[in-house]
Amino acid sequence: MGAQQYDEIGEAFEGFKSLPLIRYGEVPSFLGLVGDVSGKSVLDLACGTGFYSREFMRRGAKEVLGVDISGEMIAVAREFERREPLGARYEVGDVAELAPLDRRFDIALAVQCLNYAQSRAELERMCRNIHRNLVPGGELFVFAQKPDYRFDCASLEKYGFRCEPTGEEIEIGPRARVTALLDPQPISILGVVPRRQVYEESLRAAGFGELEWVPLQVSEAGVREYGEEFWADLLASPPLELLRCRA
C-alpha cells in the first residue's frame, strides 16, 4: 500500500511542508524533540524525499541514511542531494523487511512510518528491525497520527488538511485517509491509526524503553503569522503526536 501511493506523488510530496499544520506544527515540534544531532549518525526511516535527512545534515549530523519503500521518493531525494550536496545517502527499503545495516546508528527517525503497518506482527517486526540498527541507548523518534484522535472534531482544512476515517477497522486500529489540500491538486494518502497500547506494546516487545508521548506544538513563528485564535481548534484536538523512546 505504501510504495504505490507514494510513487504516484514524487516531488509533489515536498509541498506538504508548506502547509500550515506541517510548517508551523510538525516540523518545529519534531526538530525540537530530536534536538542536537551534532556528530551523531541518523537513520531516517520512511524518509520520503529526504526533508529531514537534509535538515539534520545541515544541523551537524556526521552521517544520515534515508530509507524509503518508494523508489520514486528515493529518486527525488537523490536528486535533491545532487543539486545541493550535503552528504546524505538514500536507499530503497521496507522497514518491515529491513536487514541489519553495515553499522548501528545513534538516532532513528520514523515520521509517518509505523502507521503503515497492517497488523500487530508487522508493527512489531518494524520495531525490532529499527531496534537492531540502533546502538545500545540509541533513540527512536516517532511522529504519526494521534492514536486517539477524534475524527468528529473541528475541521483541519484551514491548516491545509482533511483527516477522515474510512470506516474500516483492522487489528491495530482504524484506517484513515489524510488529504493534503495542495494547489492545484490535493493529494490523499491512506494509512492506519494504531492504538496507543499497540504502539507501546510493540515497541517494548522490540526492546525499547523510556517511552514518552509528546504533544504537538505550534511554533512562535506560526502564532506571529496567523495569531493564537487561528490555532485554537488544532490545539484543542491535535491530529498528530510525537513519541520518543530508547533502545
PDB file of C-alpha atoms in Angstrom:
ATOM      1  CA  MET A   1       0.000   0.000   0.000  1.00  0.00           C
ATOM      2  CA  GLY A   2       2.720   2.473   0.951  1.00  0.00           C
ATOM      3  CA  ALA A   3       5.055   2.232  -2.040  1.00  0.00           C
ATOM      4  CA  GLN A   4       2.470   2.555  -4.790  1.00  0.00           C
ATOM      5  CA  GLN A   5       0.660   5.585  -3.394  1.00  0.00           C
ATOM      6  CA  TYR A   6       3.926   7.404  -2.710  1.00  0.00           C
ATOM      7  CA  ASP A   7       5.393   6.509  -6.108  1.00  0.00           C
ATOM      8  CA  GLU A   8       2.499   8.447  -7.626  1.00  0.00           C
ATOM      9  CA  ILE A   9       3.302  11.596  -5.615  1.00  0.00           C
ATOM     10  CA  GLY A  10       7.012  12.115  -6.282  1.00  0.00           C
ATOM     11  CA  GLU A  11       8.379  15.608  -5.819  1.00  0.00           C
ATOM     12  CA  ALA A  12       4.890  16.990  -5.088  1.00  0.00           C
ATOM     13  CA  PHE A  13       5.357  15.485  -1.607  1.00  0.00           C
ATOM     14  CA  GLU A  14       7.670  18.401  -0.772  1.00  0.00           C
ATOM     15  CA  GLY A  15       4.599  20.651  -0.939  1.00  0.00           C
ATOM     16  CA  PHE A  16       3.301  19.133   2.285  1.00  0.00           C
ATOM     17  CA  LYS A  17       5.947  21.071   4.209  1.00  0.00           C
ATOM     18  CA  SER A  18       4.462  24.399   3.103  1.00  0.00           C
ATOM     19  CA  LEU A  19       1.034  23.752   4.631  1.00  0.00           C
ATOM     20  CA  PRO A  20       0.369  25.496   7.979  1.00  0.00           C
ATOM     21  CA  LEU A  21      -0.017  22.298  10.036  1.00  0.00           C
ATOM     22  CA  ILE A  22       3.329  20.945   8.830  1.00  0.00           C
ATOM     23  CA  ARG A  23       5.304  24.175   8.565  1.00  0.00           C
ATOM     24  CA  TYR A  24       4.368  25.537  11.979  1.00  0.00           C
ATOM     25  CA  GLY A  25       3.371  22.351  13.793  1.00  0.00           C
ATOM     26  CA  GLU A  26       5.076  19.156  12.661  1.00  0.00           C
ATOM     27  CA  VAL A  27       8.449  20.484  11.580  1.00  0.00           C
ATOM     28  CA  PRO A  28       9.309  22.687  14.587  1.00  0.00           C
ATOM     29  CA  SER A  29       7.834  20.122  17.007  1.00  0.00           C
ATOM     30  CA  PHE A  30       9.870  17.279  15.547  1.00  0.00           C
ATOM     31  CA  LEU A  31      13.117  19.214  15.218  1.00  0.00           C
ATOM     32  CA  GLY A  32      12.721  20.434  18.791  1.00  0.00           C
ATOM     33  CA  LEU A  33      12.088  16.914  20.073  1.00  0.00           C
ATOM     34  CA  VAL A  34      15.125  15.389  18.355  1.00  0.00           C
ATOM     35  CA  GLY A  35      17.338  18.283  19.431  1.00  0.00           C
ATOM     36  CA  ASP A  36      21.081  18.455  18.878  1.00  0.00           C
ATOM     37  CA  VAL A  37      22.405  15.889  16.390  1.00  0.00           C
ATOM     38  CA  SER A  38      25.938  17.280  16.141  1.00  0.00           C
ATOM     39  CA  GLY A  39      28.385  14.463  15.429  1.00  0.00           C
ATOM     40  CA  LYS A  40      25.660  11.792  15.547  1.00  0.00           C
ATOM     41  CA  SER A  41      24.585   9.220  12.977  1.00  0.00           C
ATOM     42  CA  VAL A  42      20.933   9.315  11.928  1.00  0.00           C
ATOM     43  CA  LEU A  43      18.778   6.632  10.305  1.00  0.00           C
ATOM     44  CA  ASP A  44      15.788   8.317   8.634  1.00  0.00           C
ATOM     45  CA  LEU A  45      13.115   5.664   8.038  1.00  0.00           C
ATOM     46  CA  ALA A  46      10.270   6.390   5.611  1.00  0.00           C
ATOM     47  CA  CYS A  47      12.412   9.366   4.635  1.00  0.00           C
ATOM     48  CA  GLY A  48      10.261  10.322   1.644  1.00  0.00           C
ATOM     49  CA  THR A  49      12.010  12.964  -0.433  1.00  0.00           C
ATOM     50  CA  GLY A  50      14.641  13.455   2.277  1.00  0.00           C
ATOM     51  CA  PHE A  51      13.365  16.602   4.008  1.00  0.00           C
ATOM     52  CA  TYR A  52      14.539  15.605   7.495  1.00  0.00           C
ATOM     53  CA  SER A  53      17.645  13.858   6.171  1.00  0.00           C
ATOM     54  CA  ARG A  54      18.768  17.136   4.627  1.00  0.00           C
ATOM     55  CA  GLU A  55      17.750  19.169   7.658  1.00  0.00           C
ATOM     56  CA  PHE A  56      19.762  17.043  10.087  1.00  0.00           C
ATOM     57  CA  MET A  57      22.806  17.066   7.822  1.00  0.00           C
ATOM     58  CA  ARG A  58      22.583  20.866   7.901  1.00  0.00           C
ATOM     59  CA  ARG A  59      22.326  20.667  11.697  1.00  0.00           C
ATOM     60  CA  GLY A  60      25.620  18.843  12.048  1.00  0.00           C
ATOM     61  CA  ALA A  61      24.881  15.116  11.870  1.00  0.00           C
ATOM     62  CA  LYS A  62      28.010  13.219  10.884  1.00  0.00           C
ATOM     63  CA  GLU A  63      26.017  10.733   8.801  1.00  0.00           C
ATOM     64  CA  VAL A  64      22.413  10.354   7.608  1.00  0.00           C
ATOM     65  CA  LEU A  65      20.993   7.344   5.803  1.00  0.00           C
ATOM     66  CA  GLY A  66      17.467   7.759   4.444  1.00  0.00           C
ATOM     67  CA  VAL A  67      15.406   4.650   3.681  1.00  0.00           C
ATOM     68  CA  ASP A  68      12.028   4.595   1.945  1.00  0.00           C
ATOM     69  CA  ILE A  69       9.865   1.914   0.380  1.00  0.00           C
ATOM     70  CA  SER A  70       9.116   4.156  -2.609  1.00  0.00           C
ATOM     71  CA  GLY A  71      11.683   4.149  -5.391  1.00  0.00           C
ATOM     72  CA  GLU A  72      10.263   7.399  -6.733  1.00  0.00           C
ATOM     73  CA  MET A  73      10.686   9.124  -3.366  1.00  0.00           C
ATOM     74  CA  ILE A  74      14.301   7.959  -3.156  1.00  0.00           C
ATOM     75  CA  ALA A  75      14.942   9.168  -6.709  1.00  0.00           C
ATOM     76  CA  VAL A  76      13.695  12.629  -5.741  1.00  0.00           C
ATOM     77  CA  ALA A  77      15.785  12.611  -2.541  1.00  0.00           C
ATOM     78  CA  ARG A  78      18.901  11.708  -4.530  1.00  0.00           C
ATOM     79  CA  GLU A  79      18.167  14.495  -6.993  1.00  0.00           C
ATOM     80  CA  PHE A  80      17.984  16.997  -4.115  1.00  0.00           C
ATOM     81  CA  GLU A  81      21.340  15.655  -2.921  1.00  0.00           C
ATOM     82  CA  ARG A  82      22.767  16.071  -6.415  1.00  0.00           C
ATOM     83  CA  ARG A  83      21.581  19.693  -6.586  1.00  0.00           C
ATOM     84  CA  GLU A  84      22.790  20.533  -3.066  1.00  0.00           C
ATOM     85  CA  PRO A  85      25.385  18.019  -1.850  1.00  0.00           C
ATOM     86  CA  LEU A  86      25.105  17.581   1.907  1.00  0.00           C
ATOM     87  CA  GLY A  87      26.415  14.037   2.291  1.00  0.00           C
ATOM     88  CA  ALA A  88      23.120  12.251   2.967  1.00  0.00           C
ATOM     89  CA  ARG A  89      22.734   8.759   1.495  1.00  0.00           C
ATOM     90  CA  TYR A  90      19.479   7.157   0.374  1.00  0.00           C
ATOM     91  CA  GLU A  91      18.355   3.576  -0.170  1.00  0.00           C
ATOM     92  CA  VAL A  92      15.113   1.913  -1.216  1.00  0.00           C
ATOM     93  CA  GLY A  93      13.939  -0.368   1.570  1.00  0.00           C
ATOM     94  CA  ASP A  94      10.930  -1.624   3.519  1.00  0.00           C
ATOM     95  CA  VAL A  95      11.211  -1.078   7.282  1.00  0.00           C
ATOM     96  CA  ALA A  96       9.203  -4.263   7.828  1.00  0.00           C
ATOM     97  CA  GLU A  97      11.932  -6.207   5.976  1.00  0.00           C
ATOM     98  CA  LEU A  98      14.942  -4.095   6.952  1.00  0.00           C
ATOM     99  CA  ALA A  99      18.062  -6.224   7.347  1.00  0.00           C
ATOM    100  CA  PRO A 100      20.903  -5.322   9.725  1.00  0.00           C
ATOM    101  CA  LEU A 101      22.796  -2.444   8.125  1.00  0.00           C
ATOM    102  CA  ASP A 102      26.556  -2.074   7.884  1.00  0.00           C
ATOM    103  CA  ARG A 103      26.604  -0.069  11.111  1.00  0.00           C
ATOM    104  CA  ARG A 104      24.366   0.892  14.024  1.00  0.00           C
ATOM    105  CA  PHE A 105      23.017   4.418  14.347  1.00  0.00           C
ATOM    106  CA  ASP A 106      22.733   6.811  17.268  1.00  0.00           C
ATOM    107  CA  ILE A 107      19.289   8.073  16.258  1.00  0.00           C
ATOM    108  CA  ALA A 108      16.393   6.667  14.220  1.00  0.00           C
ATOM    109  CA  LEU A 109      13.576   8.793  12.843  1.00  0.00           C
ATOM    110  CA  ALA A 110      10.153   7.351  11.992  1.00  0.00           C
ATOM    111  CA  VAL A 111       7.977  10.157  10.627  1.00  0.00           C
ATOM    112  CA  GLN A 112       4.707   8.710   9.312  1.00  0.00           C
ATOM    113  CA  CYS A 113       6.304   5.278   9.195  1.00  0.00           C
ATOM    114  CA  LEU A 114       4.946   2.853  11.790  1.00  0.00           C
ATOM    115  CA  ASN A 115       1.361   3.822  10.962  1.00  0.00           C
ATOM    116  CA  TYR A 116       1.606   1.877   7.689  1.00  0.00           C
ATOM    117  CA  ALA A 117       1.830  -1.485   9.455  1.00  0.00           C
ATOM    118  CA  GLN A 118      -1.095  -3.725   8.520  1.00  0.00           C
ATOM    119  CA  SER A 119      -1.001  -5.992  11.572  1.00  0.00           C
ATOM    120  CA  ARG A 120       0.453  -6.211  15.060  1.00  0.00           C
ATOM    121  CA  ALA A 121       3.011  -8.741  13.826  1.00  0.00           C
ATOM    122  CA  GLU A 122       4.173  -6.346  11.100  1.00  0.00           C
ATOM    123  CA  LEU A 123       4.369  -3.424  13.520  1.00  0.00           C
ATOM    124  CA  GLU A 124       6.427  -5.472  15.975  1.00  0.00           C
ATOM    125  CA  ARG A 125       8.709  -6.589  13.140  1.00  0.00           C
ATOM    126  CA  MET A 126       9.252  -2.971  12.100  1.00  0.00           C
ATOM    127  CA  CYS A 127      10.098  -2.026  15.682  1.00  0.00           C
ATOM    128  CA  ARG A 128      12.561  -4.928  16.035  1.00  0.00           C
ATOM    129  CA  ASN A 129      14.264  -4.032  12.770  1.00  0.00           C
ATOM    130  CA  ILE A 130      14.707  -0.453  13.946  1.00  0.00           C
ATOM    131  CA  HIS A 131      15.987  -1.555  17.359  1.00  0.00           C
ATOM    132  CA  ARG A 132      18.687  -3.830  15.963  1.00  0.00           C
ATOM    133  CA  ASN A 133      20.036  -0.993  13.818  1.00  0.00           C
ATOM    134  CA  LEU A 134      20.493   1.347  16.792  1.00  0.00           C
ATOM    135  CA  VAL A 135      23.432   1.458  19.177  1.00  0.00           C
ATOM    136  CA  PRO A 136      22.639   0.470  22.777  1.00  0.00           C
ATOM    137  CA  GLY A 137      20.993   3.523  24.289  1.00  0.00           C
ATOM    138  CA  GLY A 138      20.187   4.977  20.866  1.00  0.00           C
ATOM    139  CA  GLU A 139      16.985   6.952  20.497  1.00  0.00           C
ATOM    140  CA  LEU A 140      13.948   6.485  18.262  1.00  0.00           C
ATOM    141  CA  PHE A 141      11.727   9.467  17.471  1.00  0.00           C
ATOM    142  CA  VAL A 142       8.260   8.718  16.093  1.00  0.00           C
ATOM    143  CA  PHE A 143       5.797  11.140  14.500  1.00  0.00           C
ATOM    144  CA  ALA A 144       2.341   9.920  13.458  1.00  0.00           C
ATOM    145  CA  GLN A 145      -1.407  10.412  13.684  1.00  0.00           C
ATOM    146  CA  LYS A 146      -2.529  10.799  17.294  1.00  0.00           C
ATOM    147  CA  PRO A 147      -3.659   7.322  18.421  1.00  0.00           C
ATOM    148  CA  ASP A 148      -6.928   8.508  19.983  1.00  0.00           C
ATOM    149  CA  TYR A 149      -7.688  11.322  17.534  1.00  0.00           C
ATOM    150  CA  ARG A 150     -11.394  12.164  17.361  1.00  0.00           C
ATOM    151  CA  PHE A 151     -12.387  12.433  13.728  1.00  0.00           C
ATOM    152  CA  ASP A 152     -15.620  14.286  14.615  1.00  0.00           C
ATOM    153  CA  CYS A 153     -13.790  17.359  15.954  1.00  0.00           C
ATOM    154  CA  ALA A 154     -13.290  20.699  14.177  1.00  0.00           C
ATOM    155  CA  SER A 155     -12.140  20.588  10.556  1.00  0.00           C
ATOM    156  CA  LEU A 156      -8.426  20.770   9.759  1.00  0.00           C
ATOM    157  CA  GLU A 157      -8.981  22.382   6.364  1.00  0.00           C
ATOM    158  CA  LYS A 158      -7.750  25.825   7.383  1.00  0.00           C
ATOM    159  CA  TYR A 159      -4.486  24.141   8.401  1.00  0.00           C
ATOM    160  CA  GLY A 160      -4.149  22.515   4.982  1.00  0.00           C
ATOM    161  CA  PHE A 161      -5.545  19.012   5.588  1.00  0.00           C
ATOM    162  CA  ARG A 162      -8.563  16.769   5.816  1.00  0.00           C
ATOM    163  CA  CYS A 163      -8.380  13.670   8.034  1.00  0.00           C
ATOM    164  CA  GLU A 164     -11.209  11.171   7.615  1.00  0.00           C
ATOM    165  CA  PRO A 165     -11.830   7.606   8.803  1.00  0.00           C
ATOM    166  CA  THR A 166     -12.524   5.148   6.009  1.00  0.00           C
ATOM    167  CA  GLY A 167     -14.901   3.177   8.201  1.00  0.00           C
ATOM    168  CA  GLU A 168     -12.634   0.131   8.187  1.00  0.00           C
ATOM    169  CA  GLU A 169     -11.079  -1.152  11.398  1.00  0.00           C
ATOM    170  CA  ILE A 170      -8.157  -3.581  11.313  1.00  0.00           C
ATOM    171  CA  GLU A 171      -6.368  -5.433  14.084  1.00  0.00           C
ATOM    172  CA  ILE A 172      -4.257  -2.483  15.247  1.00  0.00           C
ATOM    173  CA  GLY A 173      -6.676   0.413  14.699  1.00  0.00           C
ATOM    174  CA  PRO A 174      -8.872   2.292  12.202  1.00  0.00           C
ATOM    175  CA  ARG A 175      -7.826   3.100   8.655  1.00  0.00           C
ATOM    176  CA  ALA A 176      -7.800   6.792   7.784  1.00  0.00           C
ATOM    177  CA  ARG A 177      -7.461   8.944   4.692  1.00  0.00           C
ATOM    178  CA  VAL A 178      -5.348  12.096   5.022  1.00  0.00           C
ATOM    179  CA  THR A 179      -5.690  14.662   2.253  1.00  0.00           C
ATOM    180  CA  ALA A 180      -3.167  17.458   1.804  1.00  0.00           C
ATOM    181  CA  LEU A 181      -5.006  20.419   0.281  1.00  0.00           C
ATOM    182  CA  LEU A 182      -2.288  21.361  -2.171  1.00  0.00           C
ATOM    183  CA  ASP A 183      -2.869  23.722  -5.090  1.00  0.00           C
ATOM    184  CA  PRO A 184      -3.758  22.851  -7.801  1.00  0.00           C
ATOM    185  CA  GLN A 185      -4.206  19.162  -6.942  1.00  0.00           C
ATOM    186  CA  PRO A 186      -4.971  17.778  -3.454  1.00  0.00           C
ATOM    187  CA  ILE A 187      -3.131  14.563  -2.545  1.00  0.00           C
ATOM    188  CA  SER A 188      -4.722  11.789  -0.457  1.00  0.00           C
ATOM    189  CA  ILE A 189      -2.852   9.052   1.399  1.00  0.00           C
ATOM    190  CA  LEU A 190      -4.310   6.009   3.141  1.00  0.00           C
ATOM    191  CA  GLY A 191      -2.839   4.849   6.428  1.00  0.00           C
ATOM    192  CA  VAL A 192      -3.691   3.289   9.758  1.00  0.00           C
ATOM    193  CA  VAL A 193      -4.051   4.892  13.192  1.00  0.00           C
ATOM    194  CA  PRO A 194      -2.645   2.267  15.589  1.00  0.00           C
ATOM    195  CA  ARG A 195      -3.993   2.381  19.129  1.00  0.00           C
ATOM    196  CA  ARG A 196      -1.695   3.794  21.808  1.00  0.00           C
ATOM    197  CA  GLN A 197      -1.471   0.444  23.602  1.00  0.00           C
ATOM    198  CA  VAL A 198      -0.487  -1.276  20.337  1.00  0.00           C
ATOM    199  CA  TYR A 199       2.360   1.191  19.783  1.00  0.00           C
ATOM    200  CA  GLU A 200       3.624   0.823  23.333  1.00  0.00           C
ATOM    201  CA  GLU A 201       3.437  -2.968  23.477  1.00  0.00           C
ATOM    202  CA  SER A 202       5.099  -3.344  20.069  1.00  0.00           C
ATOM    203  CA  LEU A 203       7.968  -1.021  20.968  1.00  0.00           C
ATOM    204  CA  ARG A 204       8.538  -2.680  24.336  1.00  0.00           C
ATOM    205  CA  ALA A 205       8.430  -6.150  22.748  1.00  0.00           C
ATOM    206  CA  ALA A 206      11.213  -4.972  20.410  1.00  0.00           C
ATOM    207  CA  GLY A 207      13.374  -3.890  23.352  1.00  0.00           C
ATOM    208  CA  PHE A 208      12.614  -0.167  23.586  1.00  0.00           C
ATOM    209  CA  GLY A 209      12.143   1.562  26.923  1.00  0.00           C
ATOM    210  CA  GLU A 210      11.664   5.048  28.367  1.00  0.00           C
ATOM    211  CA  LEU A 211       8.630   5.660  26.163  1.00  0.00           C
ATOM    212  CA  GLU A 212       7.376   9.242  26.274  1.00  0.00           C
ATOM    213  CA  TRP A 213       4.463  10.712  24.328  1.00  0.00           C
ATOM    214  CA  VAL A 214       4.989  14.360  23.424  1.00  0.00           C
ATOM    215  CA  PRO A 215       2.185  16.696  22.266  1.00  0.00           C
ATOM    216  CA  LEU A 216       2.220  18.649  19.031  1.00  0.00           C
ATOM    217  CA  GLN A 217       3.065  22.320  19.484  1.00  0.00           C
ATOM    218  CA  VAL A 218       2.752  25.386  17.282  1.00  0.00           C
ATOM    219  CA  SER A 219       5.873  27.487  16.805  1.00  0.00           C
ATOM    220  CA  GLU A 220       6.141  31.136  17.790  1.00  0.00           C
ATOM    221  CA  ALA A 221       6.519  31.905  14.076  1.00  0.00           C
ATOM    222  CA  GLY A 222       3.150  30.256  13.439  1.00  0.00           C
ATOM    223  CA  VAL A 223       1.482  32.347  16.134  1.00  0.00           C
ATOM    224  CA  ARG A 224       3.018  35.506  14.704  1.00  0.00           C
ATOM    225  CA  GLU A 225       1.911  34.577  11.200  1.00  0.00           C
ATOM    226  CA  TYR A 226      -1.702  33.623  11.954  1.00  0.00           C
ATOM    227  CA  GLY A 227      -2.475  34.666  15.550  1.00  0.00           C
ATOM    228  CA  GLU A 228      -3.350  32.467  18.541  1.00  0.00           C
ATOM    229  CA  GLU A 229      -7.065  32.160  17.726  1.00  0.00           C
ATOM    230  CA  PHE A 230      -6.307  30.564  14.356  1.00  0.00           C
ATOM    231  CA  TRP A 231      -4.620  27.597  16.083  1.00  0.00           C
ATOM    232  CA  ALA A 232      -7.240  27.047  18.815  1.00  0.00           C
ATOM    233  CA  ASP A 233      -9.098  24.211  17.064  1.00  0.00           C
ATOM    234  CA  LEU A 234      -5.869  22.424  16.199  1.00  0.00           C
ATOM    235  CA  LEU A 235      -4.515  22.547  19.732  1.00  0.00           C
ATOM    236  CA  ALA A 236      -7.878  21.517  21.209  1.00  0.00           C
ATOM    237  CA  SER A 237      -7.814  18.276  19.170  1.00  0.00           C
ATOM    238  CA  PRO A 238      -4.319  17.743  17.729  1.00  0.00           C
ATOM    239  CA  PRO A 239      -4.332  15.217  14.871  1.00  0.00           C
ATOM    240  CA  LEU A 240      -0.639  14.376  15.310  1.00  0.00           C
ATOM    241  CA  GLU A 241       1.539  13.276  18.216  1.00  0.00           C
ATOM    242  CA  LEU A 242       5.198  12.547  18.859  1.00  0.00           C
ATOM    243  CA  LEU A 243       6.836   9.683  20.723  1.00  0.00           C
ATOM    244  CA  ARG A 244      10.396   9.164  21.887  1.00  0.00           C
ATOM    245  CA  CYS A 245      11.982   6.017  23.295  1.00  0.00           C
ATOM    246  CA  ARG A 246      15.371   4.444  23.857  1.00  0.00           C
ATOM    247  CA  ALA A 247      16.974   1.219  22.665  1.00  0.00           C
TER     248      ALA A 247
END
